[in-house]
mmCIF file of C-alpha atoms in Angstrom:
data_model
loop_
_atom_site.group_PDB
_atom_site.id
_atom_site.type_symbol
_atom_site.label_atom_id
_atom_site.label_comp_id
_atom_site.label_asym_id
_atom_site.label_seq_id
_atom_site.Cartn_x
_atom_site.Cartn_y
_atom_site.Cartn_z
ATOM 1 C CA MET A 1 6.587 27.376 -7.115
ATOM 2 C CA ASN A 2 5.004 24.967 -4.672
ATOM 3 C CA VAL A 3 1.761 25.505 -2.765
ATOM 4 C CA PHE A 4 3.504 26.577 0.446
ATOM 5 C CA ASN A 5 5.506 29.284 -1.356
ATOM 6 C CA ARG A 6 2.372 30.471 -3.133
ATOM 7 C CA ILE A 7 0.520 30.828 0.131
ATOM 8 C CA ILE A 8 3.467 32.788 1.592
ATOM 9 C CA VAL A 9 3.488 35.146 -1.417
ATOM 10 C CA ILE A 10 -0.285 35.652 -1.164
ATOM 11 C CA LEU A 11 -0.091 36.414 2.571
ATOM 12 C CA LEU A 12 2.852 38.801 2.101
ATOM 13 C CA SER A 13 1.008 40.583 -0.704
ATOM 14 C CA LEU A 14 -2.094 40.993 1.454
ATOM 15 C CA ALA A 15 0.041 42.261 4.353
ATOM 16 C CA ALA A 16 1.796 44.769 2.054
ATOM 17 C CA ILE A 17 -1.557 46.070 0.784
ATOM 18 C CA ALA A 18 -2.937 46.400 4.328
ATOM 19 C CA PHE A 19 0.244 48.163 5.498
ATOM 20 C CA SER A 20 0.116 50.574 2.558
ATOM 21 C CA ILE A 21 -3.552 51.407 3.147
ATOM 22 C CA ILE A 22 -2.792 52.230 6.793
ATOM 23 C CA VAL A 23 0.072 54.483 5.682
ATOM 24 C CA PHE A 24 -2.239 56.290 3.230
ATOM 25 C CA LEU A 25 -4.801 56.839 5.983
ATOM 26 C CA LEU A 26 -2.156 58.083 8.425
ATOM 27 C CA VAL A 27 -0.481 60.420 5.948
ATOM 28 C CA GLY A 28 -3.858 61.793 4.876
ATOM 29 C CA GLY A 29 -4.818 62.385 8.497
ATOM 30 C CA VAL A 30 -7.881 60.175 8.227
ATOM 31 C CA VAL A 31 -6.910 58.066 11.239
ATOM 32 C CA ARG A 32 -4.662 58.607 14.230
ATOM 33 C CA PRO A 33 -1.746 56.245 15.090
ATOM 34 C CA THR A 34 -3.475 55.037 18.257
ATOM 35 C CA GLN A 35 -6.517 53.905 16.217
ATOM 36 C CA VAL A 36 -4.435 51.466 14.183
ATOM 37 C CA SER A 37 -2.276 50.266 17.082
ATOM 38 C CA PRO A 38 -4.210 47.708 19.088
ATOM 39 C CA GLY A 39 -2.302 47.330 22.366
ATOM 40 C CA GLY A 40 0.304 49.846 21.172
ATOM 41 C CA LEU A 41 1.467 47.538 18.385
ATOM 42 C CA LEU A 42 3.660 49.437 15.885
ATOM 43 C CA LEU A 43 2.599 52.722 17.499
ATOM 44 C CA GLY A 44 6.068 54.251 17.023
ATOM 45 C CA LEU A 45 6.108 53.352 13.327
ATOM 46 C CA TRP A 46 2.606 54.663 12.682
ATOM 47 C CA SER A 47 3.438 57.903 14.554
ATOM 48 C CA LEU A 48 6.455 58.375 12.285
ATOM 49 C CA PHE A 49 4.241 58.217 9.192
ATOM 50 C CA ALA A 50 1.620 60.485 10.770
ATOM 51 C CA GLN A 51 4.200 63.188 11.485
ATOM 52 C CA LEU A 52 5.860 63.296 8.060
ATOM 53 C CA ASN A 53 6.248 66.718 6.461
ATOM 54 C CA PRO A 54 4.398 67.285 3.152
ATOM 55 C CA THR A 55 7.427 66.487 0.954
ATOM 56 C CA ASN A 56 8.216 63.220 2.729
ATOM 57 C CA ALA A 57 4.514 62.374 2.918
ATOM 58 C CA THR A 58 4.260 62.652 -0.881
ATOM 59 C CA SER A 59 7.298 60.414 -1.294
ATOM 60 C CA ALA A 60 5.799 57.875 1.127
ATOM 61 C CA VAL A 61 2.505 57.868 -0.777
ATOM 62 C CA VAL A 62 4.298 57.308 -4.089
ATOM 63 C CA VAL A 63 6.446 54.490 -2.654
ATOM 64 C CA PHE A 64 3.493 52.723 -1.021
ATOM 65 C CA ALA A 65 1.357 53.183 -4.132
ATOM 66 C CA LEU A 66 4.059 51.257 -6.007
ATOM 67 C CA VAL A 67 4.063 48.632 -3.252
ATOM 68 C CA VAL A 68 0.283 48.219 -3.659
ATOM 69 C CA ILE A 69 0.624 47.856 -7.426
ATOM 70 C CA VAL A 70 3.355 45.208 -7.111
ATOM 71 C CA ALA A 71 1.407 43.350 -4.418
ATOM 72 C CA LEU A 72 -1.749 43.384 -6.545
ATOM 73 C CA ILE A 73 0.161 42.042 -9.548
ATOM 74 C CA LEU A 74 1.602 39.235 -7.422
ATOM 75 C CA LEU A 75 -1.841 38.445 -6.007
ATOM 76 C CA ILE A 76 -3.441 38.311 -9.435
ATOM 77 C CA LEU A 77 -0.649 36.079 -10.735
ATOM 78 C CA GLU A 78 -0.824 33.698 -7.799
ATOM 79 C CA LEU A 79 -4.608 33.469 -7.726
ATOM 80 C CA ASN A 80 -4.644 32.975 -11.471
ATOM 81 C CA ILE A 81 -2.183 30.105 -11.087
ATOM 82 C CA ILE A 82 -4.410 28.513 -8.460
ATOM 83 C CA GLN A 83 -7.390 28.683 -10.811
ATOM 84 C CA ARG A 84 -5.516 27.072 -13.705
ATOM 85 C CA GLU A 85 -6.713 23.915 -15.404
ATOM 86 C CA PRO A 86 -6.430 20.859 -13.176
ATOM 87 C CA ALA A 87 -3.308 18.761 -13.595
ATOM 88 C CA GLN A 88 -5.381 15.592 -13.421
ATOM 89 C CA PHE A 89 -8.747 14.275 -14.525
ATOM 90 C CA VAL A 90 -11.064 12.175 -12.383
ATOM 91 C CA VAL A 91 -12.004 9.120 -14.434
ATOM 92 C CA ARG A 92 -14.197 7.420 -11.868
ATOM 93 C CA GLU A 93 -15.345 8.197 -8.357
ATOM 94 C CA ASP A 94 -17.369 5.640 -6.452
ATOM 95 C CA SER A 95 -17.697 4.104 -3.020
ATOM 96 C CA LEU A 96 -14.404 2.252 -3.540
ATOM 97 C CA GLY A 97 -12.436 5.405 -4.153
ATOM 98 C CA LYS A 98 -11.253 7.621 -6.928
ATOM 99 C CA VAL A 99 -9.419 6.868 -10.156
ATOM 100 C CA THR A 100 -7.523 9.813 -11.587
ATOM 101 C CA VAL A 101 -5.185 10.239 -14.488
ATOM 102 C CA ALA A 102 -2.637 12.990 -14.967
ATOM 103 C CA ARG A 103 -3.331 15.390 -17.788
ATOM 104 C CA SER A 104 0.152 14.700 -19.172
ATOM 105 C CA SER A 105 -0.730 10.997 -19.397
ATOM 106 C CA VAL A 106 -3.879 11.740 -21.409
ATOM 107 C CA ARG A 107 -1.805 13.974 -23.655
ATOM 108 C CA LYS A 108 0.696 11.167 -24.207
ATOM 109 C CA LEU A 109 -2.096 8.724 -25.003
ATOM 110 C CA VAL A 110 -3.441 11.162 -27.581
ATOM 111 C CA GLY A 111 0.042 11.261 -29.073
ATOM 112 C CA TYR A 112 0.330 7.460 -29.242
ATOM 113 C CA GLU A 113 -3.089 7.115 -30.840
ATOM 114 C CA SER A 114 -2.415 9.873 -33.347
ATOM 115 C CA ALA A 115 0.792 8.182 -34.432
ATOM 116 C CA THR A 116 -1.173 5.077 -35.462
ATOM 117 C CA VAL A 117 -3.235 6.978 -38.026
ATOM 118 C CA PRO A 118 -1.767 6.416 -41.518
ATOM 119 C CA GLY A 119 -0.273 9.576 -42.959
ATOM 120 C CA VAL A 120 0.500 11.228 -39.624
ATOM 121 C CA ILE A 121 4.189 11.870 -38.966
ATOM 122 C CA GLU A 122 4.115 13.791 -35.728
ATOM 123 C CA THR A 123 1.632 15.612 -33.508
ATOM 124 C CA ARG A 124 1.509 18.292 -30.850
ATOM 125 C CA GLN A 125 -1.523 18.135 -28.594
ATOM 126 C CA THR A 126 -3.230 19.826 -25.676
ATOM 127 C CA VAL A 127 -5.999 18.428 -23.502
ATOM 128 C CA ASP A 128 -8.337 20.605 -21.445
ATOM 129 C CA LYS A 129 -11.418 19.894 -19.435
ATOM 130 C CA GLY A 130 -14.597 21.428 -20.776
ATOM 131 C CA ARG A 131 -18.081 21.495 -19.303
ATOM 132 C CA ASP A 132 -19.255 18.459 -21.267
ATOM 133 C CA GLY A 133 -15.982 16.576 -21.437
ATOM 134 C CA LEU A 134 -12.435 16.819 -22.643
ATOM 135 C CA ARG A 135 -11.434 19.262 -25.318
ATOM 136 C CA VAL A 136 -8.561 17.941 -27.378
ATOM 137 C CA GLN A 137 -6.581 20.091 -29.760
ATOM 138 C CA VAL A 138 -4.151 18.384 -32.098
ATOM 139 C CA ARG A 139 -1.699 19.841 -34.588
ATOM 140 C CA ALA A 140 -0.667 17.069 -36.932
ATOM 141 C CA LEU A 141 2.261 17.014 -39.318
ATOM 142 C CA LEU A 142 1.214 14.943 -42.328
ATOM 143 C CA LEU A 143 2.957 13.237 -45.185
ATOM 144 C CA PRO A 144 2.775 15.492 -48.272
ATOM 145 C CA GLU A 145 1.005 12.943 -50.450
ATOM 146 C CA VAL A 146 -1.973 12.271 -48.156
ATOM 147 C CA ASP A 147 -5.439 13.773 -48.343
ATOM 148 C CA ALA A 148 -5.251 16.188 -45.394
ATOM 149 C CA PRO A 149 -9.023 16.580 -44.758
ATOM 150 C CA ALA A 150 -9.520 12.792 -44.814
ATOM 151 C CA VAL A 151 -6.600 12.153 -42.456
ATOM 152 C CA GLY A 152 -7.778 14.956 -40.181
ATOM 153 C CA HIS A 153 -11.246 13.437 -40.036
ATOM 154 C CA ALA A 154 -9.820 9.956 -39.352
ATOM 155 C CA LEU A 155 -7.695 11.432 -36.578
ATOM 156 C CA GLN A 156 -10.730 13.112 -35.018
ATOM 157 C CA GLU A 157 -12.751 9.907 -34.992
ATOM 158 C CA LYS A 158 -9.870 7.803 -33.742
ATOM 159 C CA LEU A 159 -9.092 10.136 -30.837
ATOM 160 C CA GLN A 160 -12.728 10.504 -29.820
ATOM 161 C CA GLN A 161 -13.235 6.739 -29.726
ATOM 162 C CA SER A 162 -9.886 6.050 -28.123
ATOM 163 C CA ILE A 163 -10.167 8.467 -25.208
ATOM 164 C CA GLN A 164 -13.713 7.409 -24.436
ATOM 165 C CA GLY A 165 -13.039 3.735 -24.974
ATOM 166 C CA HIS A 166 -9.647 3.374 -23.338
ATOM 167 C CA ILE A 167 -9.716 5.963 -20.587
ATOM 168 C CA GLY A 168 -13.445 6.279 -19.976
ATOM 169 C CA LEU A 169 -13.523 10.063 -20.130
ATOM 170 C CA PRO A 170 -16.181 11.768 -22.249
ATOM 171 C CA VAL A 171 -14.844 13.841 -25.110
ATOM 172 C CA ALA A 172 -16.656 17.045 -25.974
ATOM 173 C CA GLU A 173 -14.601 17.980 -28.999
ATOM 174 C CA VAL A 174 -11.500 17.088 -30.940
ATOM 175 C CA GLN A 175 -9.990 19.871 -33.000
ATOM 176 C CA VAL A 176 -7.441 18.842 -35.570
ATOM 177 C CA ALA A 177 -5.197 21.207 -37.501
ATOM 178 C CA THR A 178 -3.024 19.652 -40.169
ATOM 179 C CA GLN A 179 0.201 20.987 -41.606
ATOM 180 C CA LEU A 180 2.981 19.941 -43.936
ATOM 181 C CA GLU A 181 5.769 22.088 -42.503
ATOM 182 C CA PRO A 182 7.780 20.444 -39.715
ATOM 183 C CA PHE A 183 7.220 21.690 -36.202
ATOM 184 C CA GLU A 184 9.644 24.231 -34.860
ATOM 185 C CA LYS A 185 12.283 22.608 -32.743
ATOM 186 C CA PRO A 186 13.231 24.352 -29.501
ATOM 187 C CA ARG A 187 16.256 26.562 -30.111
ATOM 188 C CA ARG A 188 19.490 25.597 -28.475
ATOM 189 C CA ARG A 189 21.261 28.224 -26.452
ATOM 190 C CA ARG A 190 24.746 28.974 -27.600
ATOM 191 C CA VAL A 191 27.252 28.294 -24.856
ATOM 192 C CA HIS A 192 30.296 30.567 -24.906
ATOM 193 C CA MET B 1 3.950 -15.004 2.693
ATOM 194 C CA LEU B 2 4.608 -11.739 0.946
ATOM 195 C CA PRO B 3 8.153 -10.572 0.371
ATOM 196 C CA LEU B 4 8.482 -7.097 1.715
ATOM 197 C CA ASP B 5 11.319 -5.448 -0.140
ATOM 198 C CA ALA B 6 10.057 -2.564 -2.200
ATOM 199 C CA GLY B 7 12.966 -2.488 -4.633
ATOM 200 C CA SER B 8 14.643 0.639 -5.928
ATOM 201 C CA GLY B 9 13.499 4.045 -4.765
ATOM 202 C CA THR B 10 12.499 2.853 -1.337
ATOM 203 C CA GLU B 11 14.403 1.659 1.632
ATOM 204 C CA GLU B 12 14.532 -2.007 2.362
ATOM 205 C CA ALA B 13 12.268 -3.204 5.108
ATOM 206 C CA GLN B 14 11.631 -6.616 6.525
ATOM 207 C CA ILE B 15 9.004 -7.423 9.090
ATOM 208 C CA PRO B 16 10.786 -8.525 12.177
ATOM 209 C CA THR B 17 9.049 -8.021 15.451
ATOM 210 C CA ALA B 18 10.965 -4.771 15.938
ATOM 211 C CA HIS B 19 8.915 -3.214 13.155
ATOM 212 C CA MET B 20 5.639 -4.186 14.684
ATOM 213 C CA VAL B 21 3.839 -1.692 16.780
ATOM 214 C CA SER B 22 1.979 -3.318 19.619
ATOM 215 C CA GLY B 23 1.747 -6.547 17.617
ATOM 216 C CA ARG B 24 0.491 -4.706 14.532
ATOM 217 C CA LEU B 25 2.295 -3.858 11.328
ATOM 218 C CA SER B 26 3.565 -0.321 10.933
ATOM 219 C CA ASP B 27 2.329 1.812 8.042
ATOM 220 C CA THR B 28 5.658 1.578 6.231
ATOM 221 C CA ASP B 29 5.529 -2.217 6.365
ATOM 222 C CA ILE B 30 2.004 -2.203 4.967
ATOM 223 C CA ALA B 31 2.993 0.282 2.247
ATOM 224 C CA ASN B 32 6.037 -1.813 1.449
ATOM 225 C CA ALA B 33 3.931 -4.920 0.969
ATOM 226 C CA ILE B 34 1.497 -3.008 -1.249
ATOM 227 C CA VAL B 35 4.368 -1.683 -3.379
ATOM 228 C CA HIS B 36 5.684 -5.187 -3.867
ATOM 229 C CA GLY B 37 2.270 -6.448 -4.924
ATOM 230 C CA ILE B 38 1.627 -3.545 -7.278
ATOM 231 C CA ARG B 39 4.963 -3.927 -9.043
ATOM 232 C CA ASP B 40 3.754 -7.335 -10.261
ATOM 233 C CA VAL B 41 0.639 -5.891 -11.905
ATOM 234 C CA PRO B 42 1.100 -5.967 -15.690
ATOM 235 C CA GLY B 43 1.607 -2.429 -16.959
ATOM 236 C CA VAL B 44 3.038 -0.924 -13.792
ATOM 237 C CA LEU B 45 6.431 0.505 -14.629
ATOM 238 C CA ASP B 46 7.049 2.178 -11.302
ATOM 239 C CA LEU B 47 5.368 3.889 -8.398
ATOM 240 C CA GLY B 48 4.542 7.561 -8.992
ATOM 241 C CA GLN B 49 5.823 10.491 -6.987
ATOM 242 C CA GLY B 50 2.526 12.380 -6.894
ATOM 243 C CA LEU B 51 1.369 15.305 -9.012
ATOM 244 C CA PHE B 52 1.266 18.202 -6.549
ATOM 245 C CA ALA B 53 3.357 17.047 -3.655
ATOM 246 C CA ARG B 54 5.416 13.968 -2.934
ATOM 247 C CA VAL B 55 3.167 11.058 -2.043
ATOM 248 C CA ALA B 56 4.782 8.665 0.395
ATOM 249 C CA THR B 57 4.317 6.763 3.608
ATOM 250 C CA TYR B 58 6.793 7.971 6.180
ATOM 251 C CA GLY B 59 8.222 5.962 9.013
ATOM 252 C CA PRO B 60 11.213 6.254 11.291
ATOM 253 C CA GLY B 61 14.213 6.738 9.004
ATOM 254 C CA LYS B 62 12.486 5.575 5.832
ATOM 255 C CA HIS B 63 9.723 6.359 3.417
ATOM 256 C CA ILE B 64 7.809 4.402 0.801
ATOM 257 C CA THR B 65 7.154 6.501 -2.300
ATOM 258 C CA GLY B 66 3.890 6.232 -4.227
ATOM 259 C CA ILE B 67 1.711 4.951 -1.411
ATOM 260 C CA ALA B 68 -0.105 7.052 1.175
ATOM 261 C CA LEU B 69 -2.012 5.390 3.986
ATOM 262 C CA GLN B 70 -4.642 7.141 6.040
ATOM 263 C CA HIS B 71 -6.603 6.025 9.073
ATOM 264 C CA PRO B 72 -9.943 7.887 8.943
ATOM 265 C CA THR B 73 -10.951 6.173 12.164
ATOM 266 C CA PRO B 74 -9.088 3.674 14.341
ATOM 267 C CA GLY B 75 -9.274 0.301 12.627
ATOM 268 C CA GLU B 76 -10.083 1.806 9.239
ATOM 269 C CA LEU B 77 -7.622 2.263 6.431
ATOM 270 C CA SER B 78 -7.697 4.119 3.158
ATOM 271 C CA VAL B 79 -4.971 3.780 0.562
ATOM 272 C CA GLU B 80 -3.762 6.186 -2.095
ATOM 273 C CA VAL B 81 -1.709 4.611 -4.871
ATOM 274 C CA HIS B 82 0.275 6.487 -7.517
ATOM 275 C CA VAL B 83 1.612 4.519 -10.456
ATOM 276 C CA VAL B 84 3.521 5.099 -13.661
ATOM 277 C CA LEU B 85 2.095 3.164 -16.590
ATOM 278 C CA ASP B 86 4.415 1.307 -18.955
ATOM 279 C CA GLU B 87 4.299 2.802 -22.456
ATOM 280 C CA ARG B 88 4.842 -0.599 -24.123
ATOM 281 C CA PHE B 89 1.975 -2.097 -22.162
ATOM 282 C CA LEU B 90 -0.248 0.814 -23.097
ATOM 283 C CA ASN B 91 0.563 0.558 -26.792
ATOM 284 C CA LYS B 92 -0.099 -3.179 -26.741
ATOM 285 C CA ALA B 93 -3.358 -2.651 -24.883
ATOM 286 C CA LEU B 94 -4.376 0.022 -27.369
ATOM 287 C CA SER B 95 -3.711 -2.244 -30.332
ATOM 288 C CA ASP B 96 -5.488 -5.186 -28.666
ATOM 289 C CA GLY B 97 -8.324 -3.015 -27.429
ATOM 290 C CA SER B 98 -10.161 -2.787 -30.724
ATOM 291 C CA SER B 99 -10.498 -6.573 -30.899
ATOM 292 C CA SER B 100 -11.510 -6.969 -27.246
ATOM 293 C CA SER B 101 -15.154 -7.616 -26.437
ATOM 294 C CA ASP B 102 -14.819 -6.105 -22.942
ATOM 295 C CA THR B 103 -16.454 -2.677 -22.923
ATOM 296 C CA THR B 104 -14.775 -1.517 -19.715
ATOM 297 C CA PRO B 105 -12.195 1.136 -20.559
ATOM 298 C CA MET B 106 -8.666 -0.244 -20.584
ATOM 299 C CA LEU B 107 -7.483 2.227 -17.966
ATOM 300 C CA LEU B 108 -10.232 1.217 -15.544
ATOM 301 C CA ARG B 109 -9.462 -2.458 -16.054
ATOM 302 C CA PHE B 110 -5.879 -1.639 -15.134
ATOM 303 C CA THR B 111 -6.800 0.393 -12.039
ATOM 304 C CA ASP B 112 -9.245 -2.334 -10.973
ATOM 305 C CA GLN B 113 -6.317 -4.750 -11.040
ATOM 306 C CA VAL B 114 -4.284 -2.377 -8.882
ATOM 307 C CA ARG B 115 -7.154 -2.075 -6.428
ATOM 308 C CA ALA B 116 -7.587 -5.832 -6.315
ATOM 309 C CA VAL B 117 -3.893 -6.313 -5.551
ATOM 310 C CA VAL B 118 -4.054 -3.748 -2.739
ATOM 311 C CA SER B 119 -7.072 -5.479 -1.184
ATOM 312 C CA GLN B 120 -5.473 -8.902 -1.623
ATOM 313 C CA THR B 121 -2.196 -7.743 -0.062
ATOM 314 C CA LEU B 122 -3.936 -6.308 2.974
ATOM 315 C CA GLU B 123 -6.012 -9.441 3.315
ATOM 316 C CA GLN B 124 -2.847 -11.552 3.284
ATOM 317 C CA LEU B 125 -1.389 -9.333 5.981
ATOM 318 C CA GLY B 126 -4.466 -10.017 8.075
ATOM 319 C CA LEU B 127 -5.718 -6.450 7.799
ATOM 320 C CA PRO B 128 -9.261 -5.361 7.005
ATOM 321 C CA VAL B 129 -10.092 -4.461 3.429
ATOM 322 C CA PRO B 130 -9.597 -0.699 3.020
ATOM 323 C CA ASN B 131 -12.738 1.369 2.669
ATOM 324 C CA MET B 132 -11.177 3.575 -0.005
ATOM 325 C CA ILE B 133 -8.481 2.872 -2.569
ATOM 326 C CA ASP B 134 -7.633 5.879 -4.714
ATOM 327 C CA VAL B 135 -5.531 5.154 -7.774
ATOM 328 C CA THR B 136 -3.763 7.826 -9.799
ATOM 329 C CA ILE B 137 -1.888 7.323 -13.058
ATOM 330 C CA ASP B 138 0.878 9.874 -12.623
ATOM 331 C CA ASP B 139 2.683 9.307 -15.887
ATOM 332 C CA ILE B 140 3.236 7.052 -18.877
ATOM 333 C CA ARG B 141 6.879 6.181 -19.624
#
């Protein structure tokens, strides 16, 4: 979902919550329709809610309570997406401008560097930004005959030096997990 | 004289007088020239599309992907460049890197080259050196 659609969803969610709260206040008799109708806006609609009989009022409260719950879930999801890890890392920012690199590119570089370590067959890696630098997590599939702790340590050192030396980003930690079982391949969907 | 065809992914553009606005080059012509210069930088596979939204310079009936020009004030220019790095170049640079005595990170050496080409291109077009040149590595392929 692009930024424009996200903003639309957030605004609609906020509008739904505000609408529901007004309905609750009207049904409960806390406010009168004229108080929530500046310039007579939606006065007819608010009057309808204010004049509901107890049975219909209960139904309206239940329906709008569900609307609030759905809107809150959407809001939380959207705001959580906005606060996700950045898709790019700033490598340098000076008077000449900014140099940034996509997170996916750093991940690929980690993959290339890992593949050069003897004994490593394949890797899966994630790169996140920590307070003191990048946090790299690597799962490495090793050849059965190699010394896993030694290869893991070599991989750690290589990645730390490589990211700092080739990209110029500080590395806070490199976590390496080694395994001998092949990685799970994504399952193919059966087409009927 | 710089050739001004941007190659695939962008529409062809020459610089006849019709493309000049009041005797000055249009933004798409400038972007086109920058694209052509950047494509010659070793390691540049292609121009990037942008990470969040499409980055391009738009003109009448055409757009130049990977370059965004801004005019903070009249007479000033800032350039945003998005590139895709060539995987083969990267691997070669990584293998050569350990023997190199240059301590500047390889990626920054590459982006410095891109910046230099942008400045050089604008200089050749008779435009002032941009006050900001942002470079983003969108992908490695």
